[in-house]
XYZ file of C-alpha atoms in Angstrom:
258
model
C -4.224 32.624 0.880
C -3.812 35.320 -1.708
C -6.821 35.860 -3.962
C -6.588 36.601 -7.663
C -8.905 38.216 -10.195
C -7.852 36.842 -13.563
C -9.063 36.419 -17.120
C -8.917 32.684 -17.751
C -9.095 31.194 -21.221
C -11.618 28.470 -21.979
C -9.872 25.283 -23.111
C -12.960 23.126 -23.558
C -16.667 22.953 -22.732
C -18.138 19.478 -22.354
C -21.892 19.068 -21.986
C -21.845 15.895 -19.930
C -25.627 15.789 -19.454
C -28.713 17.925 -20.018
C -28.075 19.871 -16.817
C -24.310 19.781 -16.308
C -21.330 21.273 -18.135
C -17.641 20.654 -17.470
C -15.547 23.710 -18.302
C -11.741 23.599 -18.370
C -9.845 26.869 -17.987
C -6.217 27.924 -18.178
C -3.940 30.966 -18.239
C -0.489 31.792 -19.543
C 1.050 31.938 -16.054
C 1.018 28.985 -13.713
C -2.192 28.731 -11.739
C -1.766 29.634 -8.059
C -2.064 27.048 -5.322
C -5.672 25.886 -5.029
C -6.892 23.628 -2.236
C -9.641 20.982 -2.429
C -12.939 22.447 -1.254
C -12.232 25.994 -2.409
C -14.372 27.767 -4.994
C -14.325 30.342 -7.778
C -16.530 33.400 -8.342
C -17.230 33.664 -12.072
C -18.254 36.953 -13.660
C -21.197 36.591 -16.016
C -20.982 38.930 -19.011
C -23.826 39.756 -21.360
C -26.701 38.944 -19.009
C -29.015 41.882 -18.130
C -30.457 39.925 -15.187
C -27.180 38.714 -13.678
C -25.332 41.361 -11.677
C -23.343 39.223 -9.271
C -20.657 36.647 -9.867
C -21.631 32.981 -9.661
C -19.876 30.767 -7.078
C -18.678 27.443 -8.512
C -16.733 24.737 -6.691
C -13.296 23.786 -7.916
C -13.867 20.384 -9.499
C -10.239 19.618 -10.304
C -6.830 21.181 -10.840
C -4.660 19.531 -13.494
C -1.185 20.800 -12.677
C 0.457 19.141 -15.683
C -1.762 20.946 -18.183
C -2.229 24.023 -15.963
C -6.002 23.644 -16.050
C -8.760 24.516 -13.605
C -11.974 22.493 -14.005
C -15.414 23.794 -13.099
C -18.479 21.529 -13.033
C -21.482 23.790 -13.624
C -25.128 22.984 -12.926
C -27.247 24.918 -15.426
C -30.084 26.275 -13.288
C -30.625 29.932 -14.261
C -29.700 32.657 -16.714
C -26.267 33.178 -15.176
C -25.196 29.551 -15.397
C -26.805 29.243 -18.844
C -24.546 32.070 -20.023
C -21.524 30.326 -18.523
C -22.527 27.052 -20.200
C -22.519 28.821 -23.597
C -18.837 29.693 -23.368
C -16.740 28.504 -26.292
C -13.105 27.349 -26.446
C -10.826 30.335 -26.838
C -13.138 32.753 -25.054
C -12.103 34.462 -21.839
C -13.949 34.409 -18.527
C -13.099 36.590 -15.531
C -12.698 34.661 -12.271
C -11.902 35.514 -8.665
C -10.123 32.656 -6.907
C -9.202 30.689 -4.857
C -11.880 31.473 -2.268
C -12.917 29.881 1.010
C -11.239 27.217 3.080
C -10.558 23.576 2.299
C -11.238 20.019 3.399
C -8.998 18.703 6.160
C -6.346 16.241 5.065
C -5.980 13.266 7.439
C -2.800 13.155 9.503
C -2.478 9.399 8.962
C -2.610 7.905 5.468
C -4.038 4.727 6.988
C -7.278 6.501 7.891
C -10.363 5.194 6.118
C -11.873 8.238 4.411
C -15.363 8.400 2.885
C -16.324 11.172 0.458
C -20.100 11.501 0.055
C -21.620 13.605 -2.716
C -24.992 14.208 -4.301
C -25.895 16.039 -7.506
C -23.438 18.767 -8.434
C -22.166 18.456 -4.856
C -19.854 15.721 -6.108
C -17.762 18.438 -7.792
C -15.238 19.311 -5.037
C -14.790 15.665 -4.035
C -12.876 14.762 -7.200
C -9.935 17.074 -6.476
C -9.990 16.118 -2.794
C -9.906 12.458 -3.762
C -6.890 13.099 -5.964
C -5.070 14.877 -3.137
C -5.882 12.017 -0.746
C -4.599 9.519 -3.278
C -1.375 11.506 -3.698
C -0.931 11.426 0.094
C -1.195 7.642 0.195
C -4.835 7.363 1.270
C -7.368 5.144 -0.481
C -10.648 7.088 -0.310
C -14.056 5.598 -0.944
C -16.485 7.726 -2.950
C -20.196 7.344 -2.190
C -22.113 9.205 -4.880
C -25.883 9.590 -4.987
C -28.293 10.765 -7.647
C -31.949 10.525 -8.592
C -31.231 8.360 -11.620
C -28.349 6.861 -13.586
C -28.437 9.775 -16.035
C -27.697 12.179 -13.188
C -24.447 10.504 -12.124
C -21.395 12.563 -13.003
C -17.753 11.811 -13.862
C -17.744 8.250 -12.500
C -14.699 7.306 -14.585
C -12.749 10.254 -13.203
C -13.624 9.337 -9.614
C -12.597 5.753 -10.305
C -9.026 6.901 -10.963
C -8.568 7.828 -7.297
C -10.558 5.324 -5.258
C -13.414 2.885 -4.986
C -16.703 4.290 -6.252
C -20.028 3.323 -4.655
C -23.286 4.550 -6.146
C -26.896 4.942 -5.086
C -29.837 6.092 -7.181
C -33.317 6.824 -5.929
C -34.921 4.892 -8.799
C -32.461 1.997 -8.740
C -31.209 2.517 -12.303
C -27.573 2.372 -11.149
C -25.812 1.090 -8.065
C -27.922 0.398 -4.995
C -31.458 1.707 -4.788
C -32.076 4.382 -2.157
C -30.171 7.211 -0.513
C -26.450 7.418 0.224
C -27.016 6.667 3.904
C -28.598 3.328 2.910
C -25.582 2.020 0.981
C -24.148 -1.283 2.173
C -20.573 0.097 2.255
C -21.499 1.849 5.506
C -21.997 -1.554 7.125
C -18.939 -3.018 5.434
C -16.327 -0.447 6.504
C -15.801 1.504 9.732
C -14.710 4.895 8.419
C -12.494 7.274 10.386
C -13.418 10.450 8.519
C -16.261 11.623 6.263
C -16.438 14.648 3.970
C -19.697 15.505 2.241
C -21.144 17.991 -0.226
C -24.547 18.148 -1.864
C -28.177 18.936 -1.058
C -28.648 20.005 2.561
C -31.047 17.151 3.492
C -28.472 14.659 2.251
C -25.645 16.322 4.174
C -27.765 16.439 7.320
C -28.444 12.713 7.002
C -24.738 12.028 6.531
C -23.968 14.254 9.534
C -26.449 12.326 11.699
C -24.842 9.050 10.629
C -21.347 10.340 11.422
C -22.340 11.852 14.763
C -24.103 8.690 15.886
C -20.893 6.725 15.341
C -18.398 9.296 16.558
C -16.857 9.791 13.106
C -15.139 13.068 12.243
C -17.201 14.772 9.541
C -16.985 17.936 7.472
C -19.694 19.362 5.231
C -19.149 21.727 2.333
C -22.106 24.097 2.503
C -23.825 25.447 -0.587
C -25.296 28.667 0.817
C -25.773 31.467 -1.707
C -22.407 33.221 -1.896
C -22.657 36.467 -3.811
C -19.394 38.276 -3.047
C -17.042 35.494 -1.979
C -15.219 37.616 0.608
C -17.683 37.953 3.500
C -18.914 41.460 2.672
C -22.508 41.018 1.503
C -23.735 38.667 4.283
C -25.834 36.620 1.843
C -24.365 33.308 2.963
C -24.577 33.604 6.757
C -24.906 30.317 8.662
C -25.681 30.014 12.366
C -23.079 27.949 14.198
C -22.015 27.145 17.745
C -19.558 30.033 17.388
C -22.187 32.513 16.207
C -23.083 33.625 12.701
C -20.382 33.023 10.082
C -20.111 33.868 6.406
C -19.850 30.545 4.591
C -17.843 32.090 1.751
C -15.129 33.226 4.168
C -15.234 30.864 7.178
C -16.329 27.949 4.985
C -17.575 26.528 2.764
C -16.144 23.500 4.615
C -17.347 23.352 8.223
C -17.033 20.608 10.820
C -20.503 19.283 11.652
C -19.818 19.816 15.364
C -20.102 23.552 14.720
C -23.360 23.337 12.757
C -26.715 23.779 14.443
C -28.274 20.927 12.536
C -30.588 18.466 14.225
C -28.017 15.745 14.617
């Protein structure tokens, strides 16, 4: 796919929790085709300690309003600068980057989307695309506590939402792999994004039951085009740059202990 470097205008900045910000961007021209699972490299201006762009998953694409949504976890100076953007300001972005989640060939497939923390971000747009294709995805979203759960109402527009929290303040207590929906439904396909230990647990579950599974890796991606080698992951096919060959990779290719 063709990549673009564009100045996007900030439509809104919503601080949805202490650590997370939802930023909606637009431009005068129609946004190019963007696939679920792809990401954006955002240039950070005005930060003496931030030299490289910051990779952020595409959270959603609203075609009607020509908006690109980015869900940002505020973890360092770069993301703090991004979180301070104001409506009307301009931010330079390189996009769309990376590959995408695999759409099922049969709309009758039972698809599970598993996310944790800010890893839930790319699953919203994927869920919308699945819904448009006639699928009825199930979202299984995990967090440490109720206050860390993100965009539940938005997810609920496109499928059933199941929740786990480590402290039991929302949904079922425990980790995503402990949720009762896994005993209730025999899924045909699983897509996951979030902390690596969580994705590895999901991958082990999928592999043990012969379920097709893809993981969206969150390796550090500095350049976004496979030049800097910061995001290399060892696979059954050798070393690959996650930003170029991923971020979505079938678990069969990953050298995880599954």
